[in-house]
Each structure stands twice: as C-alpha cells, then as structure tokens.
C-alpha cells in the first residue's frame, strides 16, 4: 500500500495577538540566552503529528500499539551517578521487558555531554548496546536550528553527521530539532544530510530547565497524552509497521529524576494503555534496532508544507 500522510487540526484557540506577540518575544529572548542545561520541555503533546504509514489500520481494527522510547539531549558527562548510564542499565534489565532498545537524540559537541570523553564513550556504548543513535545538535549549547543562517545550519548538520558516523560507524537517519523548532527550510536541510525528522506522540514533560527535573504528575500526564493519541490510533491514521502501531514517547536521559524513575515510567505506560483499552504488542517495547528504526522512520515528518502540532507551548510559539 502506498505511504499516506494524515494530519488533524490543533484544537486550541490562539490567544489574543497582543498577548501572543508579548509572550513570543519573551520566550524567544529566553531561548536565545538559554542556560547550558536548558532543553525542550512541554506541557502537552501533539494530538495529530503526521505519520508516513507503511499500512493503515481500518477504523475499528487498529493494530496493537508498541511504545517507541526516545531520549533527548544526552549523553550526560557526569563522572558519578551518570543518568545516561542509569537509563541504559534500566533499559537492559527491568521488571517489564529486558533488552529494550531506544532512540537517543544526541548532542555531539555539548560542553557537558557529547563533547567530552565520557559523552563520546557513552555514544559508542549506546550503539554497541543495540540502540539507535540519532542527531539533536552539534554545538556547545542547545542551539536553535531555526535561528541559524543557511551556511551555519549546513555546517552544524554536517558536523553532527560526521561526529556520529565516526563514533558509531554509521550516519544518523533521524533528527529531532532542539526546542522542537523547525520550518520548511530546516526540514529540507535535514533531508539533504540524509536525516528524517521525528517528533513525538507522548512527552514525559521531563525537560531539564534551570534545574527543574522532577514530576508529581507522571501518570496523569501520560494518561492524558495517550488518550489524545488514542483517537488517531482508533481512526487508523497512525503508522502500522510490522503489525504494530508505534507510539513515540519522549524522555531526557540527562535528567537524573527520569533516570531514577524510568522503571516506574515503563510501568505507567503499560498501565495507561490497558486503562484506555489499547491492546499492546506481544513485546510492548522495541527490542531490535532494525525494527525500531523502521518504526521511527515510518512516523517521521516528510513534507515541509505540513505543520503538525508540536508539544504544548512549542506548538503555539513555532506553528
């Protein structure tokens, strides 16, 4: 069946133009001067991110879901109690499914991460452990691709591709834009460098901004976000790959709270899926890199003219 793309309009009404302009200016100023520890955080998730489907499930006969775990902003360069190492250990051994494979969107030149010896060693380990290493940024800080000129963007993308090819032996096929900020030009640039852009269905809201790295509403957030995703799943408008519907979930492996509570997050995902009546695949998480990559690529945004909803406030800011 030919690949298909589906979108749904964002249900939220925009704020007044005056308030919008004021808040946009404030947020842009914040992002331009973001602290080194800043990374993407959202209060809500897209309820209609487009998917390029390998095959579409008919309404009323949606395929079982399979959670596709992704981690942004790493690796961590912490010399002790390293959160990325803890994440890798939990994925390998937990009470729900051992040997889970995930997509790690890495910052290859971050001063506190991929640009260090510890960070580079962890990127190699992620690949060696069978995870899919993908691209997030190749700058000292968490730089916004939309704020770069064409030449600078081309340079940083090529740098990141070369970094990951050198560390893992293969060029990245996936990219996630810092701050979820992209436009038709950045998307075209990603494609020129051989990468497809993956957004998300569920966000743990664990983005680490100014030291805020905890959550009191883990289950309530996941339940609400998956309930939104359920509408697209039930309508058969999400990708179906290898007999399952990938549901992309976003965490941050530099977040120590996430690392310490990752097993709890896994339990929550399984629990809310059952509560919402969404059947799970025999293995609810991906455990093979090739299958993980196929599922991720089928869920990417392929066309620059599409404007799928982004997580929470970022959708209002960028779209």
mmCIF file of C-alpha atoms in Angstrom:
data_model
loop_
_atom_site.group_PDB
_atom_site.id
_atom_site.type_symbol
_atom_site.label_atom_id
_atom_site.label_comp_id
_atom_site.label_asym_id
_atom_site.label_seq_id
_atom_site.Cartn_x
_atom_site.Cartn_y
_atom_site.Cartn_z
ATOM 1 C CA UNK A 1 0.000 0.000 0.000
ATOM 2 C CA UNK A 2 1.417 3.439 -0.840
ATOM 3 C CA UNK A 3 2.588 5.579 2.050
ATOM 4 C CA UNK A 4 -0.014 8.016 3.333
ATOM 5 C CA UNK A 5 0.153 11.139 5.448
ATOM 6 C CA UNK A 6 -2.580 12.264 7.784
ATOM 7 C CA UNK A 7 -2.954 15.338 9.947
ATOM 8 C CA UNK A 8 -5.514 16.685 12.377
ATOM 9 C CA UNK A 9 -6.079 20.333 13.240
ATOM 10 C CA UNK A 10 -4.914 21.561 16.607
ATOM 11 C CA UNK A 11 -7.988 22.113 18.782
ATOM 12 C CA UNK A 12 -6.734 25.030 20.830
ATOM 13 C CA UNK A 13 -7.805 28.572 20.016
ATOM 14 C CA UNK A 14 -4.925 31.076 19.805
ATOM 15 C CA UNK A 15 -4.556 33.817 22.413
ATOM 16 C CA UNK A 16 -5.014 37.456 21.506
ATOM 17 C CA UNK A 17 -2.480 38.853 19.082
ATOM 18 C CA UNK A 18 -1.118 41.312 21.655
ATOM 19 C CA UNK A 19 -0.590 38.681 24.324
ATOM 20 C CA UNK A 20 0.808 36.283 21.735
ATOM 21 C CA UNK A 21 3.363 38.801 20.474
ATOM 22 C CA UNK A 22 4.408 39.719 24.010
ATOM 23 C CA UNK A 23 4.877 36.133 25.123
ATOM 24 C CA UNK A 24 6.633 35.181 21.899
ATOM 25 C CA UNK A 25 9.138 37.974 22.379
ATOM 26 C CA UNK A 26 9.796 36.870 25.956
ATOM 27 C CA UNK A 27 10.186 33.241 25.015
ATOM 28 C CA UNK A 28 12.459 33.971 22.086
ATOM 29 C CA UNK A 29 14.652 36.078 24.351
ATOM 30 C CA UNK A 30 14.794 33.189 26.799
ATOM 31 C CA UNK A 31 15.732 30.695 24.107
ATOM 32 C CA UNK A 32 18.404 32.914 22.632
ATOM 33 C CA UNK A 33 20.041 33.142 26.042
ATOM 34 C CA UNK A 34 19.242 29.633 27.245
ATOM 35 C CA UNK A 35 21.396 28.227 30.003
ATOM 36 C CA UNK A 36 23.638 25.269 29.094
ATOM 37 C CA UNK A 37 21.316 22.889 30.945
ATOM 38 C CA UNK A 38 18.227 24.007 29.031
ATOM 39 C CA UNK A 39 16.396 21.576 26.826
ATOM 40 C CA UNK A 40 12.968 21.023 25.414
ATOM 41 C CA UNK A 41 10.125 20.799 27.900
ATOM 42 C CA UNK A 42 6.441 20.716 27.045
ATOM 43 C CA UNK A 43 3.186 20.808 28.931
ATOM 44 C CA UNK A 44 1.186 18.898 26.364
ATOM 45 C CA UNK A 45 1.675 16.649 23.404
ATOM 46 C CA UNK A 46 0.679 16.745 19.754
ATOM 47 C CA UNK A 47 -2.638 15.068 19.181
ATOM 48 C CA UNK A 48 -2.138 14.816 15.466
ATOM 49 C CA UNK A 49 1.502 14.536 14.425
ATOM 50 C CA UNK A 50 1.542 13.233 10.864
ATOM 51 C CA UNK A 51 2.757 9.763 10.181
ATOM 52 C CA UNK A 52 4.015 8.203 6.990
ATOM 53 C CA UNK A 53 2.269 4.881 7.240
ATOM 54 C CA UNK A 54 3.578 1.595 5.938
ATOM 55 C CA UNK A 55 -0.026 0.444 6.079
ATOM 56 C CA UNK A 56 -3.091 1.967 7.672
ATOM 57 C CA UNK A 57 -5.314 0.018 10.031
ATOM 58 C CA UNK A 58 -9.008 0.176 9.198
ATOM 59 C CA UNK A 59 -11.232 2.030 11.688
ATOM 60 C CA UNK A 60 -12.328 -0.344 14.395
ATOM 61 C CA UNK A 61 -9.435 -2.688 13.672
ATOM 62 C CA UNK A 62 -6.425 -0.677 14.848
ATOM 63 C CA UNK A 63 -3.203 -2.624 15.271
ATOM 64 C CA UNK A 64 -1.812 -3.196 18.777
ATOM 65 C CA UNK A 65 0.463 -0.443 19.986
ATOM 66 C CA UNK A 66 4.158 -0.632 20.729
ATOM 67 C CA UNK A 67 5.945 2.092 22.678
ATOM 68 C CA UNK A 68 8.932 3.602 20.859
ATOM 69 C CA UNK A 69 11.122 5.188 23.515
ATOM 70 C CA UNK A 70 13.270 8.211 22.682
ATOM 71 C CA UNK A 71 15.703 10.226 24.801
ATOM 72 C CA UNK A 72 16.824 13.795 24.090
ATOM 73 C CA UNK A 73 19.826 15.974 24.998
ATOM 74 C CA UNK A 74 22.311 13.329 26.097
ATOM 75 C CA UNK A 75 24.613 11.850 26.762
ATOM 76 C CA UNK A 76 25.431 13.094 30.251
ATOM 77 C CA UNK A 77 29.062 13.724 31.122
ATOM 78 C CA UNK A 78 28.610 13.170 34.857
ATOM 79 C CA UNK A 79 31.587 11.346 36.324
ATOM 80 C CA UNK A 80 29.472 9.656 39.018
ATOM 81 C CA UNK A 81 25.843 8.544 39.154
ATOM 82 C CA UNK A 82 25.622 9.273 35.435
ATOM 83 C CA UNK A 83 21.918 9.445 34.397
ATOM 84 C CA UNK A 84 22.566 8.185 30.867
ATOM 85 C CA UNK A 85 24.327 5.126 32.275
ATOM 86 C CA UNK A 86 21.394 4.550 34.647
ATOM 87 C CA UNK A 87 18.932 4.794 31.741
ATOM 88 C CA UNK A 88 20.921 2.252 29.755
ATOM 89 C CA UNK A 89 21.005 -0.108 32.724
ATOM 90 C CA UNK A 90 17.237 0.130 33.261
ATOM 91 C CA UNK A 91 16.502 -0.475 29.584
ATOM 92 C CA UNK A 92 18.678 -3.576 29.713
ATOM 93 C CA UNK A 93 17.128 -5.013 32.886
ATOM 94 C CA UNK A 94 13.738 -4.165 34.382
ATOM 95 C CA UNK A 95 10.596 -5.914 35.591
ATOM 96 C CA UNK A 96 8.602 -5.425 32.373
ATOM 97 C CA UNK A 97 10.799 -6.251 29.365
ATOM 98 C CA UNK A 98 14.540 -6.687 29.288
ATOM 99 C CA UNK A 99 16.769 -5.504 26.445
ATOM 100 C CA UNK A 100 14.560 -2.564 25.412
ATOM 101 C CA UNK A 101 16.069 -0.550 22.576
ATOM 102 C CA UNK A 102 15.571 3.220 22.306
ATOM 103 C CA UNK A 103 16.427 6.158 20.063
ATOM 104 C CA UNK A 104 18.960 8.540 21.620
ATOM 105 C CA UNK A 105 18.913 12.041 20.100
ATOM 106 C CA UNK A 106 22.433 13.140 20.979
ATOM 107 C CA UNK A 107 24.260 16.447 21.317
ATOM 108 C CA UNK A 108 27.614 15.531 19.855
ATOM 109 C CA UNK A 109 29.518 18.685 20.848
ATOM 110 C CA UNK A 110 27.753 19.728 24.075
ATOM 111 C CA UNK A 111 30.260 21.070 26.586
ATOM 112 C CA UNK A 112 28.662 19.000 29.361
ATOM 113 C CA UNK A 113 27.888 15.910 27.297
ATOM 114 C CA UNK A 114 28.791 14.626 23.850
ATOM 115 C CA UNK A 115 31.764 16.959 23.571
ATOM 116 C CA UNK A 116 33.550 15.198 26.439
ATOM 117 C CA UNK A 117 35.415 11.901 26.663
ATOM 118 C CA UNK A 118 32.678 10.458 28.890
ATOM 119 C CA UNK A 119 29.996 11.616 26.477
ATOM 120 C CA UNK A 120 31.709 10.151 23.436
ATOM 121 C CA UNK A 121 32.240 6.871 25.277
ATOM 122 C CA UNK A 122 28.504 6.723 26.080
ATOM 123 C CA UNK A 123 27.517 7.388 22.466
ATOM 124 C CA UNK A 124 29.692 4.445 21.441
ATOM 125 C CA UNK A 125 28.100 2.348 24.176
ATOM 126 C CA UNK A 126 24.565 3.256 23.081
ATOM 127 C CA UNK A 127 25.339 1.993 19.609
ATOM 128 C CA UNK A 128 27.192 -1.085 20.854
ATOM 129 C CA UNK A 129 24.226 -1.959 23.098
ATOM 130 C CA UNK A 130 21.937 -2.021 20.058
ATOM 131 C CA UNK A 131 20.206 1.332 20.467
ATOM 132 C CA UNK A 132 19.654 3.754 17.597
ATOM 133 C CA UNK A 133 21.864 6.828 17.917
ATOM 134 C CA UNK A 134 20.299 9.893 16.278
ATOM 135 C CA UNK A 135 21.098 13.606 15.966
ATOM 136 C CA UNK A 136 19.923 16.521 18.093
ATOM 137 C CA UNK A 137 22.658 19.162 17.932
ATOM 138 C CA UNK A 138 26.364 19.651 17.266
ATOM 139 C CA UNK A 139 27.003 22.872 19.161
ATOM 140 C CA UNK A 140 28.410 23.695 22.593
ATOM 141 C CA UNK A 141 24.963 24.756 23.764
ATOM 142 C CA UNK A 142 21.461 23.573 22.927
ATOM 143 C CA UNK A 143 21.294 25.827 19.847
ATOM 144 C CA UNK A 144 18.084 26.506 17.926
ATOM 145 C CA UNK A 145 18.344 25.460 14.270
ATOM 146 C CA UNK A 146 15.711 27.981 13.178
ATOM 147 C CA UNK A 147 17.868 30.849 14.410
ATOM 148 C CA UNK A 148 20.860 29.792 12.305
ATOM 149 C CA UNK A 149 21.709 31.165 8.891
ATOM 150 C CA UNK A 150 21.789 28.688 5.978
ATOM 151 C CA UNK A 151 25.573 28.288 5.967
ATOM 152 C CA UNK A 152 25.781 27.824 9.738
ATOM 153 C CA UNK A 153 22.983 25.269 9.717
ATOM 154 C CA UNK A 154 24.602 23.281 6.914
ATOM 155 C CA UNK A 155 27.905 23.321 8.767
ATOM 156 C CA UNK A 156 26.474 22.159 12.091
ATOM 157 C CA UNK A 157 24.408 19.400 10.474
ATOM 158 C CA UNK A 158 27.411 18.064 8.579
ATOM 159 C CA UNK A 159 29.487 18.253 11.747
ATOM 160 C CA UNK A 160 26.907 16.216 13.643
ATOM 161 C CA UNK A 161 26.597 13.614 10.908
ATOM 162 C CA UNK A 162 30.376 13.254 10.776
ATOM 163 C CA UNK A 163 30.609 13.024 14.582
ATOM 164 C CA UNK A 164 28.090 10.206 14.811
ATOM 165 C CA UNK A 165 29.447 8.356 11.790
ATOM 166 C CA UNK A 166 32.884 8.462 13.365
ATOM 167 C CA UNK A 167 31.651 7.285 16.775
ATOM 168 C CA UNK A 168 29.202 4.591 15.684
ATOM 169 C CA UNK A 169 30.299 3.623 12.179
ATOM 170 C CA UNK A 170 27.014 4.727 10.613
ATOM 171 C CA UNK A 171 25.495 8.079 9.733
ATOM 172 C CA UNK A 172 22.323 9.056 11.625
ATOM 173 C CA UNK A 173 18.994 8.579 9.852
ATOM 174 C CA UNK A 174 16.904 10.516 12.377
ATOM 175 C CA UNK A 175 16.949 14.041 13.776
ATOM 176 C CA UNK A 176 14.880 15.874 16.363
ATOM 177 C CA UNK A 177 15.166 19.698 16.312
ATOM 178 C CA UNK A 178 16.213 21.414 19.538
ATOM 179 C CA UNK A 179 13.241 23.166 21.178
ATOM 180 C CA UNK A 180 11.063 21.347 18.582
ATOM 181 C CA UNK A 181 11.829 24.380 16.382
ATOM 182 C CA UNK A 182 11.846 23.713 12.651
ATOM 183 C CA UNK A 183 10.437 25.117 9.434
ATOM 184 C CA UNK A 184 10.391 24.082 5.795
ATOM 185 C CA UNK A 185 13.987 25.248 5.318
ATOM 186 C CA UNK A 186 15.414 23.349 8.288
ATOM 187 C CA UNK A 187 13.454 20.253 7.310
ATOM 188 C CA UNK A 188 14.868 20.453 3.789
ATOM 189 C CA UNK A 189 18.360 20.813 5.271
ATOM 190 C CA UNK A 190 17.834 17.696 7.388
ATOM 191 C CA UNK A 191 16.844 15.779 4.277
ATOM 192 C CA UNK A 192 19.918 16.974 2.381
ATOM 193 C CA UNK A 193 22.035 15.413 5.126
ATOM 194 C CA UNK A 194 20.192 12.098 4.964
ATOM 195 C CA UNK A 195 18.052 12.529 8.085
ATOM 196 C CA UNK A 196 14.300 12.336 8.662
ATOM 197 C CA UNK A 197 12.651 14.354 11.449
ATOM 198 C CA UNK A 198 10.887 12.504 14.264
ATOM 199 C CA UNK A 199 8.579 14.414 16.619
ATOM 200 C CA UNK A 200 6.568 12.682 19.378
ATOM 201 C CA UNK A 201 3.208 11.317 20.472
ATOM 202 C CA UNK A 202 3.763 11.403 24.243
ATOM 203 C CA UNK A 203 6.097 13.655 26.211
ATOM 204 C CA UNK A 204 7.158 12.908 29.785
ATOM 205 C CA UNK A 205 7.453 16.672 30.404
ATOM 206 C CA UNK A 206 10.821 15.991 31.975
ATOM 207 C CA UNK A 207 12.822 18.574 30.050
ATOM 208 C CA UNK A 208 15.508 19.934 32.360
ATOM 209 C CA UNK A 209 15.216 23.724 32.522
ATOM 210 C CA UNK A 210 17.035 25.638 35.262
ATOM 211 C CA UNK A 211 17.272 22.574 37.464
ATOM 212 C CA UNK A 212 13.590 21.598 37.306
ATOM 213 C CA UNK A 213 13.862 17.872 36.836
ATOM 214 C CA UNK A 214 11.063 16.220 38.772
ATOM 215 C CA UNK A 215 7.420 15.371 38.183
ATOM 216 C CA UNK A 216 4.437 14.987 40.508
ATOM 217 C CA UNK A 217 2.051 14.059 37.709
ATOM 218 C CA UNK A 218 3.764 11.304 35.762
ATOM 219 C CA UNK A 219 0.732 9.055 35.446
ATOM 220 C CA UNK A 220 -1.828 11.815 34.888
ATOM 221 C CA UNK A 221 0.304 13.314 32.123
ATOM 222 C CA UNK A 222 0.853 10.018 30.319
ATOM 223 C CA UNK A 223 -2.819 9.097 30.611
ATOM 224 C CA UNK A 224 -3.923 12.432 29.141
ATOM 225 C CA UNK A 225 -1.424 12.325 26.290
ATOM 226 C CA UNK A 226 -2.155 8.709 25.391
ATOM 227 C CA UNK A 227 -5.908 9.436 25.470
ATOM 228 C CA UNK A 228 -5.300 12.070 22.778
ATOM 229 C CA UNK A 229 -3.178 9.670 20.746
ATOM 230 C CA UNK A 230 -5.851 7.007 21.099
ATOM 231 C CA UNK A 231 -8.179 8.991 18.843
ATOM 232 C CA UNK A 232 -5.723 8.844 15.945
ATOM 233 C CA UNK A 233 -4.924 5.208 16.671
ATOM 234 C CA UNK A 234 -8.607 4.195 16.713
ATOM 235 C CA UNK A 235 -9.186 6.072 13.448
ATOM 236 C CA UNK A 236 -6.359 4.149 11.764
ATOM 237 C CA UNK A 237 -4.458 7.335 10.954
ATOM 238 C CA UNK A 238 -1.157 6.310 12.558
ATOM 239 C CA UNK A 239 1.629 4.289 11.004
ATOM 240 C CA UNK A 240 1.449 0.499 11.226
ATOM 241 C CA UNK A 241 4.817 -1.223 10.980
ATOM 242 C CA UNK A 242 5.487 -4.950 11.344
ATOM 243 C CA UNK A 243 1.933 -5.421 12.594
ATOM 244 C CA UNK A 244 2.089 -2.814 15.380
ATOM 245 C CA UNK A 245 1.381 0.900 15.764
ATOM 246 C CA UNK A 246 4.468 2.761 17.029
ATOM 247 C CA UNK A 247 3.690 5.284 19.779
ATOM 248 C CA UNK A 248 6.656 7.639 20.172
ATOM 249 C CA UNK A 249 7.472 8.594 23.779
ATOM 250 C CA UNK A 250 9.974 11.326 24.683
ATOM 251 C CA UNK A 251 12.221 11.463 27.764
ATOM 252 C CA UNK A 252 15.536 13.180 28.551
ATOM 253 C CA UNK A 253 18.415 10.946 29.579
ATOM 254 C CA UNK A 254 20.317 13.878 31.126
ATOM 255 C CA UNK A 255 17.547 14.202 33.706
ATOM 256 C CA UNK A 256 18.542 12.444 36.914
ATOM 257 C CA UNK A 257 14.925 12.146 38.057
ATOM 258 C CA UNK A 258 13.954 10.409 34.827
ATOM 259 C CA UNK A 259 16.913 8.064 35.134
ATOM 260 C CA UNK A 260 15.993 7.109 38.699
ATOM 261 C CA UNK A 261 12.299 6.608 37.868
ATOM 262 C CA UNK A 262 12.488 5.120 34.382
ATOM 263 C CA UNK A 263 11.187 1.711 35.519
ATOM 264 C CA UNK A 264 8.182 3.491 37.025
ATOM 265 C CA UNK A 265 7.589 5.304 33.740
ATOM 266 C CA UNK A 266 7.616 1.954 31.908
ATOM 267 C CA UNK A 267 5.006 0.593 34.300
ATOM 268 C CA UNK A 268 2.865 3.719 33.856
ATOM 269 C CA UNK A 269 2.921 3.390 30.062
ATOM 270 C CA UNK A 270 1.731 -0.205 30.215
ATOM 271 C CA UNK A 271 -0.895 0.641 32.825
ATOM 272 C CA UNK A 272 -2.465 3.600 30.995
ATOM 273 C CA UNK A 273 -2.566 1.651 27.715
ATOM 274 C CA UNK A 274 -4.598 -1.062 29.428
ATOM 275 C CA UNK A 275 -6.831 1.520 31.117
ATOM 276 C CA UNK A 276 -7.607 3.095 27.735
ATOM 277 C CA UNK A 277 -8.322 -0.254 26.121
ATOM 278 C CA UNK A 278 -5.356 -0.089 23.730
ATOM 279 C CA UNK A 279 -4.028 -3.615 23.139
ATOM 280 C CA UNK A 280 -0.278 -3.974 23.452
ATOM 281 C CA UNK A 281 2.020 -5.879 21.137
ATOM 282 C CA UNK A 282 3.416 -9.151 22.489
ATOM 283 C CA UNK A 283 6.547 -7.170 23.290
ATOM 284 C CA UNK A 284 5.267 -3.684 24.219
ATOM 285 C CA UNK A 285 8.675 -2.058 23.730
ATOM 286 C CA UNK A 286 11.102 -2.419 20.810
ATOM 287 C CA UNK A 287 13.993 -4.808 21.348
ATOM 288 C CA UNK A 288 15.707 -4.836 17.934
ATOM 289 C CA UNK A 289 17.448 -1.826 16.377
ATOM 290 C CA UNK A 290 16.289 -2.598 12.830
ATOM 291 C CA UNK A 291 12.624 -2.843 13.859
ATOM 292 C CA UNK A 292 12.998 0.281 15.969
ATOM 293 C CA UNK A 293 14.433 2.217 13.039
ATOM 294 C CA UNK A 294 11.706 1.046 10.641
ATOM 295 C CA UNK A 295 9.020 2.135 13.095
ATOM 296 C CA UNK A 296 10.666 5.501 13.728
ATOM 297 C CA UNK A 297 11.167 6.284 10.039
ATOM 298 C CA UNK A 298 7.521 5.446 9.326
ATOM 299 C CA UNK A 299 6.487 8.048 11.916
ATOM 300 C CA UNK A 300 8.594 10.946 10.641
ATOM 301 C CA UNK A 301 7.501 14.236 9.075
ATOM 302 C CA UNK A 302 8.404 14.128 5.396
ATOM 303 C CA UNK A 303 6.907 17.282 3.834
ATOM 304 C CA UNK A 304 7.862 20.860 4.634
ATOM 305 C CA UNK A 305 4.394 22.234 3.934
ATOM 306 C CA UNK A 306 2.903 20.130 6.728
ATOM 307 C CA UNK A 307 2.565 21.829 10.082
ATOM 308 C CA UNK A 308 1.830 19.079 12.598
ATOM 309 C CA UNK A 309 1.098 20.076 16.188
ATOM 310 C CA UNK A 310 4.161 20.282 18.414
ATOM 311 C CA UNK A 311 4.233 19.547 22.145
ATOM 312 C CA UNK A 312 2.314 22.102 24.179
ATOM 313 C CA UNK A 313 3.622 25.673 24.238
ATOM 314 C CA UNK A 314 6.079 24.979 21.439
ATOM 315 C CA UNK A 315 3.219 24.486 19.007
ATOM 316 C CA UNK A 316 1.858 27.955 19.787
ATOM 317 C CA UNK A 317 5.323 29.516 19.604
ATOM 318 C CA UNK A 318 6.552 27.963 16.353
ATOM 319 C CA UNK A 319 3.442 26.948 14.423
#
